The first five atom37 places (N, CA, C, CB, O) and aatype in JSON, in Angstrom:
{
  "aatype": [20, 20, 20, 20, 20, 20, 20, 20, 20, 20, 20, 20, 20, 20, 20, 20, 20, 20, 20, 20, 20, 20, 20, 20, 20, 20, 20, 20, 20, 20, 20, 20, 20, 20, 20, 20, 20, 20, 20, 20, 20, 20, 20, 20, 20, 20, 20, 20, 20, 20, 20, 20, 20, 20, 20, 20, 20, 20, 20, 20, 20, 20, 20, 20, 20, 20, 20, 20, 20, 20, 20, 20, 20, 20, 20, 20, 20, 20],
  "atom_mask": [
    [1, 1, 1, 1, 1],
    [1, 1, 1, 1, 1],
    [1, 1, 1, 1, 1],
    [1, 1, 1, 1, 1],
    [1, 1, 1, 1, 1],
    [1, 1, 1, 1, 1],
    [1, 1, 1, 1, 1],
    [1, 1, 1, 1, 1],
    [1, 1, 1, 1, 1],
    [1, 1, 1, 1, 1],
    [1, 1, 1, 1, 1],
    [1, 1, 1, 1, 1],
    [1, 1, 1, 1, 1],
    [1, 1, 1, 1, 1],
    [1, 1, 1, 1, 1],
    [1, 1, 1, 1, 1],
    [1, 1, 1, 1, 1],
    [1, 1, 1, 1, 1],
    [1, 1, 1, 1, 1],
    [1, 1, 1, 1, 1],
    [1, 1, 1, 1, 1],
    [1, 1, 1, 1, 1],
    [1, 1, 1, 1, 1],
    [1, 1, 1, 1, 1],
    [1, 1, 1, 1, 1],
    [1, 1, 1, 1, 1],
    [1, 1, 1, 1, 1],
    [1, 1, 1, 1, 1],
    [1, 1, 1, 1, 1],
    [1, 1, 1, 1, 1],
    [1, 1, 1, 1, 1],
    [1, 1, 1, 1, 1],
    [1, 1, 1, 1, 1],
    [1, 1, 1, 1, 1],
    [1, 1, 1, 1, 1],
    [1, 1, 1, 1, 1],
    [1, 1, 1, 1, 1],
    [1, 1, 1, 1, 1],
    [1, 1, 1, 1, 1],
    [1, 1, 1, 1, 1],
    [1, 1, 1, 1, 1],
    [1, 1, 1, 1, 1],
    [1, 1, 1, 1, 1],
    [1, 1, 1, 1, 1],
    [1, 1, 1, 1, 1],
    [1, 1, 1, 1, 1],
    [1, 1, 1, 1, 1],
    [1, 1, 1, 1, 1],
    [1, 1, 1, 1, 1],
    [1, 1, 1, 1, 1],
    [1, 1, 1, 1, 1],
    [1, 1, 1, 1, 1],
    [1, 1, 1, 1, 1],
    [1, 1, 1, 1, 1],
    [1, 1, 1, 1, 1],
    [1, 1, 1, 1, 1],
    [1, 1, 1, 1, 1],
    [1, 1, 1, 1, 1],
    [1, 1, 1, 1, 1],
    [1, 1, 1, 1, 1],
    [1, 1, 1, 1, 1],
    [1, 1, 1, 1, 1],
    [1, 1, 1, 1, 1],
    [1, 1, 1, 1, 1],
    [1, 1, 1, 1, 1],
    [1, 1, 1, 1, 1],
    [1, 1, 1, 1, 1],
    [1, 1, 1, 1, 1],
    [1, 1, 1, 1, 1],
    [1, 1, 1, 1, 1],
    [1, 1, 1, 1, 1],
    [1, 1, 1, 1, 1],
    [1, 1, 1, 1, 1],
    [1, 1, 1, 1, 1],
    [1, 1, 1, 1, 1],
    [1, 1, 1, 1, 1],
    [1, 1, 1, 1, 1],
    [1, 1, 1, 1, 1]
  ],
  "atom_positions": [
    [[178.81, -15.17, -55.54], [179.87, -16.05, -55.99], [181.02, -15.98, -54.98], [180.36, -15.67, -57.41], [181.3, -14.93, -54.4]],
    [[181.65, -17.07, -54.81], [182.76, -17.21, -53.87], [183.99, -16.45, -54.35], [183.09, -18.68, -53.66], [184.37, -16.55, -55.52]],
    [[184.62, -15.7, -53.46], [185.89, -15.05, -53.73], [186.99, -16.06, -53.38], [186.05, -13.7, -52.91], [187.44, -16.13, -52.23]],
    [[187.42, -16.81, -54.37], [188.39, -17.89, -54.15], [189.72, -17.34, -53.65], [188.61, -18.7, -55.44], [190.34, -17.92, -52.76]],
    [[190.16, -16.23, -54.21], [191.42, -15.64, -53.77], [191.32, -15.21, -52.31], [191.81, -14.43, -54.65], [192.25, -15.43, -51.52]],
    [[190.19, -14.62, -51.94], [189.98, -14.23, -50.55], [189.97, -15.44, -49.62], [188.68, -13.47, -50.41], [190.51, -15.39, -48.52]],
    [[189.35, -16.52, -50.08], [189.31, -17.74, -49.27], [190.7, -18.34, -49.13], [188.35, -18.76, -49.89], [191.09, -18.76, -48.04]],
    [[191.45, -18.39, -50.21], [192.82, -18.92, -50.14], [193.68, -18.06, -49.22], [193.45, -18.98, -51.55], [194.52, -18.58, -48.48]],
    [[193.48, -16.75, -49.27], [194.2, -15.84, -48.37], [193.85, -16.14, -46.92], [193.89, -14.37, -48.71], [194.71, -16.14, -46.05]],
    [[192.57, -16.39, -46.67], [192.13, -16.73, -45.31], [192.78, -18.03, -44.84], [190.59, -16.84, -45.24], [193.15, -18.15, -43.67]],
    [[192.91, -19.01, -45.75], [193.59, -20.26, -45.4], [195.02, -19.96, -44.98], [193.57, -21.24, -46.6], [195.49, -20.45, -43.95]],
    [[195.72, -19.16, -45.79], [197.12, -18.85, -45.49], [197.26, -18.1, -44.17], [197.72, -18.01, -46.62], [198.14, -18.42, -43.36]],
    [[196.4, -17.12, -43.95], [196.48, -16.32, -42.72], [196.21, -17.16, -41.47], [195.49, -15.17, -42.78], [196.83, -16.95, -40.43]],
    [[195.29, -18.11, -41.59], [194.93, -18.92, -40.43], [195.86, -20.1, -40.23], [193.51, -19.41, -40.58], [195.91, -20.68, -39.15]],
    [[196.61, -20.46, -41.27], [197.49, -21.62, -41.19], [196.75, -22.94, -41.34], [198.22, -21.6, -39.89], [197.3, -24.0, -41.05]],
    [[195.51, -22.87, -41.8], [194.69, -24.06, -41.98], [194.72, -24.45, -43.46], [193.23, -23.83, -41.49], [194.59, -23.6, -44.33]],
    [[194.9, -25.73, -43.72], [194.92, -26.22, -45.09], [193.52, -26.66, -45.52], [195.91, -27.39, -45.23], [192.61, -26.75, -44.71]],
    [[193.38, -26.92, -46.81], [192.11, -27.46, -47.32], [191.82, -28.79, -46.64], [192.16, -27.63, -48.87], [190.67, -29.07, -46.29]],
    [[192.84, -29.61, -46.45], [192.65, -30.88, -45.74], [192.15, -30.65, -44.33], [193.95, -31.68, -45.7], [191.27, -31.37, -43.84]],
    [[192.7, -29.64, -43.67], [192.29, -29.32, -42.32], [190.84, -28.85, -42.26], [193.19, -28.27, -41.73], [190.09, -29.27, -41.38]],
    [[190.47, -27.99, -43.18], [189.07, -27.53, -43.25], [188.15, -28.7, -43.53], [188.9, -26.44, -44.35], [187.12, -28.85, -42.88]],
    [[188.53, -29.53, -44.49], [187.7, -30.68, -44.85], [187.47, -31.58, -43.63], [188.35, -31.49, -45.99], [186.35, -32.03, -43.39]],
    [[188.52, -31.85, -42.89], [188.38, -32.7, -41.71], [187.47, -32.05, -40.67], [189.76, -32.98, -41.09], [186.65, -32.73, -40.05]],
    [[187.61, -30.75, -40.49], [186.8, -30.03, -39.5], [185.32, -29.99, -39.86], [187.32, -28.62, -39.33], [184.46, -30.07, -38.99]],
    [[185.02, -29.87, -41.16], [183.61, -29.76, -41.55], [183.02, -31.11, -41.97], [183.45, -28.76, -42.69], [181.84, -31.2, -42.3]],
    [[183.87, -32.15, -41.95], [183.37, -33.5, -42.19], [183.14, -33.88, -43.63], [182.12, -33.68, -41.46], [182.23, -34.65, -43.94]],
    [[183.97, -33.33, -44.52], [183.87, -33.71, -45.93], [185.25, -34.09, -46.44], [183.27, -32.55, -46.77], [186.27, -33.86, -45.78]],
    [[185.28, -34.66, -47.62], [186.53, -35.02, -48.27], [187.19, -33.74, -48.82], [186.29, -36.05, -49.41], [186.48, -32.83, -49.25]],
    [[188.52, -33.66, -48.83], [189.17, -32.48, -49.41], [188.76, -32.22, -50.86], [190.68, -32.65, -49.34], [188.67, -31.07, -51.28]],
    [[188.51, -33.27, -51.62], [188.07, -33.09, -53.01], [186.75, -32.33, -53.05], [187.92, -34.46, -53.72], [186.52, -31.52, -53.95]],
    [[185.89, -32.57, -52.08], [184.61, -31.86, -52.0], [184.84, -30.37, -51.76], [183.73, -32.45, -50.87], [184.16, -29.54, -52.36]],
    [[185.79, -30.04, -50.91], [186.1, -28.63, -50.66], [186.62, -27.99, -51.94], [187.16, -28.47, -49.52], [186.21, -26.88, -52.28]],
    [[187.5, -28.67, -52.66], [188.01, -28.12, -53.92], [186.88, -27.93, -54.93], [189.09, -29.05, -54.51], [186.86, -26.93, -55.64]],
    [[185.95, -28.87, -55.01], [184.81, -28.74, -55.92], [183.97, -27.52, -55.56], [183.94, -30.01, -55.88], [183.52, -26.77, -56.43]],
    [[183.76, -27.34, -54.28], [182.97, -26.2, -53.82], [183.7, -24.9, -54.1], [182.65, -26.33, -52.32], [183.07, -23.9, -54.48]],
    [[185.0, -24.88, -53.92], [185.78, -23.69, -54.23], [185.76, -23.38, -55.72], [187.22, -23.87, -53.75], [185.85, -22.22, -56.11]],
    [[185.64, -24.41, -56.54], [185.59, -24.23, -57.99], [184.19, -23.85, -58.47], [186.05, -25.49, -58.69], [184.0, -23.57, -59.66]],
    [[183.23, -23.85, -57.56], [181.88, -23.47, -57.93], [181.03, -24.58, -58.51], [181.93, -22.37, -58.89], [179.94, -24.34, -59.04]],
    [[181.52, -25.81, -58.43], [180.77, -26.94, -58.97], [179.6, -27.31, -58.07], [181.68, -28.15, -59.15], [178.56, -27.75, -58.55]],
    [[179.76, -27.12, -56.78], [178.67, -27.28, -55.8], [178.83, -26.14, -54.79], [178.72, -28.71, -55.08], [179.84, -25.43, -54.8]],
    [[177.84, -25.98, -53.93], [177.88, -24.89, -52.96], [178.14, -25.41, -51.55], [176.56, -24.1, -53.0], [177.81, -26.55, -51.21]],
    [[178.74, -24.56, -50.76], [178.92, -24.87, -49.34], [177.55, -24.78, -48.67], [179.94, -23.9, -48.67], [176.73, -23.93, -49.01]],
    [[177.31, -25.67, -47.72], [176.07, -25.59, -46.94], [176.22, -24.49, -45.89], [175.74, -26.97, -46.26], [177.33, -24.02, -45.63]],
    [[175.11, -24.09, -45.31], [175.14, -23.05, -44.28], [176.01, -23.49, -43.1], [173.72, -22.73, -43.8], [176.78, -22.7, -42.57]],
    [[175.87, -24.74, -42.69], [176.67, -25.21, -41.55], [178.16, -25.25, -41.89], [176.19, -26.6, -41.11], [178.99, -24.98, -41.02]],
    [[178.5, -25.58, -43.12], [179.91, -25.57, -43.54], [180.45, -24.15, -43.53], [180.07, -26.19, -44.95], [181.58, -23.91, -43.09]],
    [[179.65, -23.19, -44.01], [180.09, -21.79, -44.03], [180.34, -21.29, -42.61], [179.05, -20.91, -44.73], [181.35, -20.64, -42.35]],
    [[179.42, -21.57, -41.71], [179.58, -21.11, -40.34], [180.79, -21.76, -39.67], [178.33, -21.41, -39.53], [181.51, -21.11, -38.91]],
    [[181.02, -23.03, -39.95], [182.2, -23.72, -39.4], [183.48, -23.1, -39.95], [182.15, -25.23, -39.72], [184.44, -22.91, -39.22]],
    [[183.48, -22.79, -41.24], [184.66, -22.2, -41.86], [184.93, -20.81, -41.29], [184.5, -22.13, -43.38], [186.08, -20.43, -41.09]],
    [[183.88, -20.05, -41.03], [184.03, -18.72, -40.43], [184.78, -18.84, -39.1], [182.65, -18.04, -40.21], [185.69, -18.07, -38.81]],
    [[184.37, -19.81, -38.32], [184.98, -20.01, -37.0], [186.42, -20.53, -37.13], [184.15, -20.99, -36.16], [187.33, -20.0, -36.5]],
    [[186.61, -21.55, -37.95], [187.93, -22.18, -38.1], [188.96, -21.2, -38.65], [187.83, -23.4, -39.01], [190.11, -21.19, -38.23]],
    [[188.53, -20.37, -39.61], [189.44, -19.43, -40.26], [189.54, -18.1, -39.52], [189.0, -19.18, -41.69], [190.27, -17.2, -39.94]],
    [[188.79, -17.98, -38.41], [188.81, -16.76, -37.59], [188.45, -15.53, -38.42], [190.2, -16.58, -36.94], [189.13, -14.5, -38.36]],
    [[187.36, -15.65, -39.19], [186.92, -14.54, -40.04], [185.96, -13.64, -39.28], [186.25, -15.08, -41.32], [185.07, -14.12, -38.58]],
    [[186.16, -12.33, -39.42], [185.17, -11.4, -38.88], [184.0, -11.37, -39.86], [185.78, -9.97, -38.65], [184.09, -11.9, -40.96]],
    [[182.92, -10.74, -39.45], [181.7, -10.75, -40.27], [181.97, -10.13, -41.64], [180.57, -9.98, -39.57], [181.53, -10.67, -42.65]],
    [[182.69, -9.01, -41.69], [182.95, -8.34, -42.97], [183.75, -9.24, -43.91], [183.69, -7.02, -42.73], [183.41, -9.37, -45.08]],
    [[184.81, -9.85, -43.41], [185.64, -10.73, -44.25], [184.82, -11.93, -44.72], [186.88, -11.21, -43.47], [184.91, -12.34, -45.88]],
    [[184.04, -12.5, -43.82], [183.18, -13.63, -44.16], [182.23, -13.26, -45.3], [182.37, -14.1, -42.93], [182.11, -14.0, -46.28]],
    [[181.57, -12.12, -45.16], [180.63, -11.69, -46.21], [181.36, -11.39, -47.51], [179.85, -10.46, -45.75], [180.86, -11.73, -48.59]],
    [[182.52, -10.76, -47.44], [183.28, -10.46, -48.65], [183.7, -11.71, -49.39], [184.5, -9.64, -48.3], [183.66, -11.74, -50.62]],
    [[184.09, -12.74, -48.66], [184.55, -13.98, -49.29], [183.38, -14.77, -49.86], [185.3, -14.83, -48.28], [183.46, -15.25, -51.0]],
    [[182.32, -14.92, -49.1], [181.26, -15.84, -49.5], [180.04, -15.2, -50.15], [180.82, -16.6, -48.32], [179.27, -15.88, -50.81]],
    [[179.86, -13.88, -49.97], [178.62, -13.26, -50.45], [178.82, -11.93, -51.17], [177.7, -13.06, -49.31], [177.85, -11.2, -51.34]],
    [[180.01, -11.6, -51.59], [180.28, -10.29, -52.18], [179.38, -9.99, -53.37], [181.73, -10.19, -52.59], [178.81, -8.9, -53.45]],
    [[179.24, -10.91, -54.28], [178.41, -10.68, -55.47], [176.95, -10.48, -55.1], [178.54, -11.83, -56.45], [176.28, -9.6, -55.63]],
    [[176.46, -11.3, -54.2], [175.06, -11.2, -53.77], [174.79, -9.87, -53.09], [174.71, -12.35, -52.83], [173.75, -9.26, -53.32]],
    [[175.71, -9.42, -52.25], [175.55, -8.16, -51.55], [175.57, -7.01, -52.53], [176.64, -7.99, -50.49], [174.79, -6.06, -52.41]],
    [[176.47, -7.08, -53.51], [176.55, -6.02, -54.52], [175.27, -5.96, -55.36], [177.78, -6.24, -55.44], [174.78, -4.87, -55.67]],
    [[174.73, -7.11, -55.71], [173.49, -7.14, -56.49], [172.34, -6.57, -55.69], [173.16, -8.56, -56.94], [171.52, -5.82, -56.23]],
    [[172.25, -6.9, -54.42], [171.19, -6.37, -53.57], [171.31, -4.86, -53.41], [171.22, -7.06, -52.19], [170.31, -4.14, -53.42]],
    [[172.53, -4.4, -53.26], [172.75, -2.96, -53.09], [172.35, -2.2, -54.35], [174.22, -2.67, -52.74], [171.73, -1.14, -54.26]],
    [[172.69, -2.73, -55.51], [172.34, -2.05, -56.75], [170.83, -2.14, -57.03], [173.13, -2.65, -57.93], [170.26, -1.24, -57.64]],
    [[170.2, -3.2, -56.59], [168.74, -3.34, -56.77], [167.99, -2.36, -55.88], [168.29, -4.79, -56.47], [166.9, -1.9, -56.23]],
    [[168.56, -2.03, -54.73], [167.92, -1.11, -53.8], [168.09, 0.34, -54.24], [168.48, -1.3, -52.4], [167.36, 1.21, -53.77]],
    [[169.04, 0.6, -55.12], [169.31, 1.99, -55.56], [168.29, 2.48, -56.55], [170.69, 2.1, -56.18], [168.37, 3.61, -57.02]]
  ]
}
C-alpha cells in the first residue's frame, strides 16, 4: 500500500507539485490524486518516473511505494 504521507513529504522536499508530477508522467492531476487515494495503481513506468522526478533513493522509494508488501514478505520468510 502506498505511504501517502511519505509521498506528500517527497513532493514537498522536491518542490514538485501533483500537477508537475502529472505533467511529467503524462496523466491528468486527477489521475494522480486517484492513484494516491488507492482507487487505481501507479504503473511501473509512472513509479520509475516519480522516483527520478522526486529524487528518491532506493530505500525511500521502497518505503513510499512498497512498505506493506516488503513487510508481508519479510514476515512470510520468518
